[in-house]
Coordinates of C-alpha atoms and ligand atoms in Angstrom, one line a residue:
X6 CA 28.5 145.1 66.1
X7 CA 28.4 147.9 63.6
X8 CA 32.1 146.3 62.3
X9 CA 30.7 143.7 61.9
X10 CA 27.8 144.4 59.5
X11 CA 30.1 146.5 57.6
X12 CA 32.6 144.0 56.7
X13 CA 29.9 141.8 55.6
X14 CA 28.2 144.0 53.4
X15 CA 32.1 145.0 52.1
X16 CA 32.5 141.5 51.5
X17 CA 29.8 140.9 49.3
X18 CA 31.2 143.6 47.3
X19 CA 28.1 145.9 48.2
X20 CA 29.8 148.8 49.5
X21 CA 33.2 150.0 48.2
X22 CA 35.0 152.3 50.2
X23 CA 38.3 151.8 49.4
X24 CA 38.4 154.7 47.0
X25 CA 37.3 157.0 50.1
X26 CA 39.9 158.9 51.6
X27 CA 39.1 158.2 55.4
X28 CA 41.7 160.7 56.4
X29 CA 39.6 163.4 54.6
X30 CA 36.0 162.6 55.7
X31 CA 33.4 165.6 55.4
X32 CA 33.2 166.2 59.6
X33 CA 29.2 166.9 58.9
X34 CA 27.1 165.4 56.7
X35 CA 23.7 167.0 56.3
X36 CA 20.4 164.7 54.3
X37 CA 17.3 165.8 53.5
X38 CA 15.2 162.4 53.0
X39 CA 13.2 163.1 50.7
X40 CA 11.3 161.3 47.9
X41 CA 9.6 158.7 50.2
X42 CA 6.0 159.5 48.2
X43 CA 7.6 159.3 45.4
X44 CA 9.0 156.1 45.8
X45 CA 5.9 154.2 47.2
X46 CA 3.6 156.0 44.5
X47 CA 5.5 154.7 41.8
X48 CA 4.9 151.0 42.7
X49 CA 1.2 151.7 43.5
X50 CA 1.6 151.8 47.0
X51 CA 0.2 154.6 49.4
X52 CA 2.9 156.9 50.6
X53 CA 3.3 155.4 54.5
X54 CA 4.8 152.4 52.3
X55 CA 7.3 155.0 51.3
X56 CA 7.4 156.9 54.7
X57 CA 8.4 152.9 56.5
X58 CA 11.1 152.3 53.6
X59 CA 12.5 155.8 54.4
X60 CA 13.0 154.9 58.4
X61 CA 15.2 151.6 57.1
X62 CA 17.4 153.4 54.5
X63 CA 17.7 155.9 57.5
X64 CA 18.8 153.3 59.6
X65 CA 21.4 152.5 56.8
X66 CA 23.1 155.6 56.8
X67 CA 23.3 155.9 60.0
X68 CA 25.6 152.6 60.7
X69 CA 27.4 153.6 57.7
X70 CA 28.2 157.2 58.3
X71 CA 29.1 155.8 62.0
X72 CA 31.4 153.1 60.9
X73 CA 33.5 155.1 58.7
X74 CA 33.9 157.5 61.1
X75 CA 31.6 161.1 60.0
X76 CA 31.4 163.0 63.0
X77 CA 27.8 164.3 62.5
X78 CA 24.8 163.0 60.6
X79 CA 22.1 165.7 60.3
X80 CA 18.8 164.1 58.9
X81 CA 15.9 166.0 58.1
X82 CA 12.8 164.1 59.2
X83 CA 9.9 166.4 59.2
X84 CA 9.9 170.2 58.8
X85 CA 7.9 173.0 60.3
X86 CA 6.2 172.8 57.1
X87 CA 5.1 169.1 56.7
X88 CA 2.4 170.0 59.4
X89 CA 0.2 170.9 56.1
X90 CA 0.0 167.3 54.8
X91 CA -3.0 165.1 55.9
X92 CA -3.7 164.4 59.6
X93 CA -3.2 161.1 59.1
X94 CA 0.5 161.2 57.2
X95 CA 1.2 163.6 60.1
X96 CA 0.6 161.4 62.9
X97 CA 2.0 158.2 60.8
X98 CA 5.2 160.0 60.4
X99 CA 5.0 160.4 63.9
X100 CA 4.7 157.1 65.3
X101 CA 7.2 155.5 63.0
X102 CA 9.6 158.5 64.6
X103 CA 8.8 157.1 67.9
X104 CA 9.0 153.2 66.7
X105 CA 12.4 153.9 65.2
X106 CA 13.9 155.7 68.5
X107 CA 12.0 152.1 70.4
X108 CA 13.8 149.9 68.5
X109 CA 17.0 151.7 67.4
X110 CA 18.3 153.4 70.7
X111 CA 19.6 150.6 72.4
X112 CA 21.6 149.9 69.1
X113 CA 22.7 153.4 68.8
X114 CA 23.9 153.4 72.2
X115 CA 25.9 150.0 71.8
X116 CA 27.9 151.9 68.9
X117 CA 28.5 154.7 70.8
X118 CA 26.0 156.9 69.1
X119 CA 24.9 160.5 70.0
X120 CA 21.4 161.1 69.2
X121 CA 20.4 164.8 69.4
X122 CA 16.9 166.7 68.3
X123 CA 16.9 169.9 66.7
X124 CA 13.8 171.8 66.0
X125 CA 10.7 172.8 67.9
X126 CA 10.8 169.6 70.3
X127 CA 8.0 171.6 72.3
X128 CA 5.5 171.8 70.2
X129 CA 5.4 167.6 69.7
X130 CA 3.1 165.3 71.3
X131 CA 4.2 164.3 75.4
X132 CA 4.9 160.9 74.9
X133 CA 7.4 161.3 71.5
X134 CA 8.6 164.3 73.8
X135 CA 9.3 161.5 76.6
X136 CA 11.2 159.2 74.0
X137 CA 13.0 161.7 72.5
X138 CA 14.5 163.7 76.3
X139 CA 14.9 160.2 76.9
X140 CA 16.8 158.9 74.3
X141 CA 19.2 162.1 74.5
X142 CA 19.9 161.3 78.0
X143 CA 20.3 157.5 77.3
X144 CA 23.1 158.5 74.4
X145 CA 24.6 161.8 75.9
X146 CA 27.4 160.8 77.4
X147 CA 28.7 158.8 74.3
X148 CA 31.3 160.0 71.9
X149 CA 30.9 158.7 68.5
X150 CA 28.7 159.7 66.0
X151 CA 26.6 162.3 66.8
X152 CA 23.3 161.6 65.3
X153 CA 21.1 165.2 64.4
X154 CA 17.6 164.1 63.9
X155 CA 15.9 167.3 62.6
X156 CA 11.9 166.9 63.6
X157 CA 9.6 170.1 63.4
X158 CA 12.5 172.1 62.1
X159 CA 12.8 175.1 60.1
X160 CA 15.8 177.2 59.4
X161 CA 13.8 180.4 59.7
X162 CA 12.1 179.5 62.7
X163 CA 15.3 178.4 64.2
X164 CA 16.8 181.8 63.0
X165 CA 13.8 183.9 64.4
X166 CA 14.2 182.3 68.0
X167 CA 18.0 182.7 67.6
X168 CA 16.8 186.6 67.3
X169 CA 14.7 186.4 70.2
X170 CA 17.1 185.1 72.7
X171 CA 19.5 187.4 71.9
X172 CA 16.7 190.5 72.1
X173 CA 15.8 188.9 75.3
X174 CA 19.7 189.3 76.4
X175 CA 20.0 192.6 74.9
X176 CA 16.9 194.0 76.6
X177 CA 18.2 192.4 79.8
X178 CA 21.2 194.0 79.3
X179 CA 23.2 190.6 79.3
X180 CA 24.9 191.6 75.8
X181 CA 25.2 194.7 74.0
X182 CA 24.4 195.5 71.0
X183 CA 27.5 196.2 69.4
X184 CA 29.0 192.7 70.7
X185 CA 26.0 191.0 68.6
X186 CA 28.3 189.0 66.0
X187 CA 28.3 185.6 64.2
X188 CA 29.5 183.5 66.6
X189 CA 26.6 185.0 69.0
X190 CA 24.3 184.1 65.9
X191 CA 25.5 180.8 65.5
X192 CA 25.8 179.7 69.2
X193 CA 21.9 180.6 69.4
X194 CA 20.9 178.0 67.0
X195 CA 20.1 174.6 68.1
X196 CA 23.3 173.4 66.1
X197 CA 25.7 175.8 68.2
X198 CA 29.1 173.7 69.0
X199 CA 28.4 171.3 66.1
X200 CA 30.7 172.7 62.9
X201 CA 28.9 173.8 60.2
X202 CA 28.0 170.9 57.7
X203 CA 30.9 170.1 54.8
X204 CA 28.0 168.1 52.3
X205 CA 24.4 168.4 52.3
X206 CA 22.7 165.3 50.2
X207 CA 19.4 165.8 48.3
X208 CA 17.7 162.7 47.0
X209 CA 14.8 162.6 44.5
X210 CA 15.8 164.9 42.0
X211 CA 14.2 168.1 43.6
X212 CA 17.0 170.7 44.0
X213 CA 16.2 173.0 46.7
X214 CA 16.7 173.4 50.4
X215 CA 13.1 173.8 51.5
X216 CA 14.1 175.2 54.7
X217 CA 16.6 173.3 56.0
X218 CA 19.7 174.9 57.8
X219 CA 19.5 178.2 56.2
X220 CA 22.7 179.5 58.0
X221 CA 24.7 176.6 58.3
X222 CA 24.6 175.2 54.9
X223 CA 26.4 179.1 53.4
X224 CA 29.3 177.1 52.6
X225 CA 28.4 173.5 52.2
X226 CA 29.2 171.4 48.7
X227 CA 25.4 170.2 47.9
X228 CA 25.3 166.6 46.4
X229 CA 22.0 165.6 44.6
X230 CA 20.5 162.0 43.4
X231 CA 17.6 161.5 41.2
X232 CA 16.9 158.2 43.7
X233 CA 14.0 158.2 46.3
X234 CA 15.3 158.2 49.6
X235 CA 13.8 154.6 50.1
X236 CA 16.0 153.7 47.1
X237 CA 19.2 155.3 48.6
X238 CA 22.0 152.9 49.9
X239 CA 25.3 153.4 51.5
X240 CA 26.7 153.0 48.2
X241 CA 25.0 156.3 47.3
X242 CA 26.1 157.6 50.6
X243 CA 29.7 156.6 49.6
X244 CA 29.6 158.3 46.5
X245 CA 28.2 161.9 47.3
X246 CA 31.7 161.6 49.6
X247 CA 34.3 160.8 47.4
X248 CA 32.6 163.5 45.1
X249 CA 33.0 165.8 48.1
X250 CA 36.2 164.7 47.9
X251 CA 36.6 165.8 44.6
X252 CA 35.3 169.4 45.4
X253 CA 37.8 172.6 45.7
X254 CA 36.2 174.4 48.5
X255 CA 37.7 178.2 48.7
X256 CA 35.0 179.7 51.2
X257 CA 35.5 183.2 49.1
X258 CA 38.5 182.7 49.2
X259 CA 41.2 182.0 45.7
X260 CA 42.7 178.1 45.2
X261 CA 44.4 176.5 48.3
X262 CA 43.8 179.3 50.6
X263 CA 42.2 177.7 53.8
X264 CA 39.5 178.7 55.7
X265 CA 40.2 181.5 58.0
Ligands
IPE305 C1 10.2 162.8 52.7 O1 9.5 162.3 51.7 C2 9.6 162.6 54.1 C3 9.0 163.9 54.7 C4 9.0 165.0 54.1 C5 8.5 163.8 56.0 P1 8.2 162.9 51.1 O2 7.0 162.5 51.8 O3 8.4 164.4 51.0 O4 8.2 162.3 49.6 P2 7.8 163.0 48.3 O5 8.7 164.2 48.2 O6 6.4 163.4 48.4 O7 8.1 162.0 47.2
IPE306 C1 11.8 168.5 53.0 O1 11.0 167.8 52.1 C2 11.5 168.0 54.4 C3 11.9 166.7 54.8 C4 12.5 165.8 54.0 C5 11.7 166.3 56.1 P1 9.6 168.3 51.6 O2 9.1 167.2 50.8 O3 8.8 168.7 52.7 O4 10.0 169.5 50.7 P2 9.3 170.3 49.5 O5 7.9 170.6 50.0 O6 9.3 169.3 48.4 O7 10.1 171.5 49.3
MG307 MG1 9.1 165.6 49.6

């Protein structure tokens, strides 16, 4: 279905992907959406104009980072810190979450999507909860994309209760100390068996992380756009990669030495 939509939009000469190198695809790409305020402010809107807008570019992305074959798609949809904006942009946020995982899952499935949450699922509202165990169970079994929806996430909380499971083990004497090591570290996170991500994309024109895999992102290429999320099209999406593709990554390393 995906192929499909793809072709037409290549067709009309709306997305050019010829000058990707498909062979050498970033394995995770990592997005913060942001700039949805921005976007709706600027035409005189409220901001849940923006917040809607967001959910379809997201949408977007997501068929186009699956049809060209990305591995993992990590989107950041609301961190542990967005819980300070207004009650009312919370629980909007919120609902459109649980609208887009109503009327996208079935999709994702069909295109043999993998639709993961990272980030303190707990802590959210029983019936997202419900949507969201539900739509992982649904899409679990599939092997294509895998889809990382990051809701209630924050690298250092994810970090601190990485360092209290493994307390937890240590004090339980289920690991020593001494054996404590990266790979421990990193298969404690909620991203453990996913690689680490190749490009993180910031739209909007802010450049910071704000919170967003602190660990993971050590050696990513970081791509930035002064376009609002809303604005953002697989076009754009196409272009932070082949300027990934452009990049010399030498992880500490000197030219052409690879990645222990
Ligand atoms: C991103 O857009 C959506 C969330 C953070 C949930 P923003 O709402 O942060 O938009 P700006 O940054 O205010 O423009
Ligand atoms: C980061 O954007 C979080 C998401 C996009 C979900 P923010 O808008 O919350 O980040 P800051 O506050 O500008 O750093
Ligand atoms: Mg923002």
């Amino acid at each position: 279905m995906w192929k499909k939509w793809f072709s037409d939009k290549a067709a009309n000469k709306q997305i050019d992907y010829n000058t990707i190198d498909l062979t050498r695809l970033p394995c995770h790409v990592a997005i913060i959406m942001d700039g949805n305020g921005r976007w709706a402010q600027k035409k005189g809107l409220p901001r849940t104009f923006g917040h809607r807008a967001g959910a379809e570019t997201l949408r977007e992305i997501v068929r186009t980072a699956s049809e060209i074959g990305i591995k993992v798609l990590t989107a950041y949809a609301f961190s542990t810190e967005n819980w300070r904006r207004p009650a009312d942009e919370v629980s909007l946020l919120m609902s459109l979450l649980a609208e887009y995982l109503d009327n996208e899952i079935n999709e994702l499935d069909k295109n043999n999507v993998q639709i993961r949450f990272i980030g303190k699922i707990e802590e959210l509202a029983l019936t997202l909860r419900k949507k969201i165990e539900k739509a992982q169970a649904q899409t679990a079994h599939n092997t294509g994309l895998i889809l990382n929806l990051a809701v209630n996430y924050g690298g250092r909380a994810e970090l601190t209760r990485a360092v209290k499971i493994i307390t937890e083990k240590v004090l339980n004497q289920e690991l020593a100390l001494e054996d404590i090591n990266e790979a421990i570290i990193e298969e404690n996170l909620y991203t453990a068996n996913i690689p680490a991500p190749d490009l993180l994309i910031r739209p909007s024109g802010d450049f910071r992380i704000s919170n967003f895999l602190l660990w993971q992102v050590a050696y990513a290429e970081f791509w930035f756009t002064e376009t609002n999320w809303p604005d953002f099209k697989s076009e754009n999406f196409l272009q932070a990669i082949r300027d990934y593709q452009q990049r010399e990554r030498r992880f500490g390393g000197i030219k052409n030495t690879k990645k222990r």
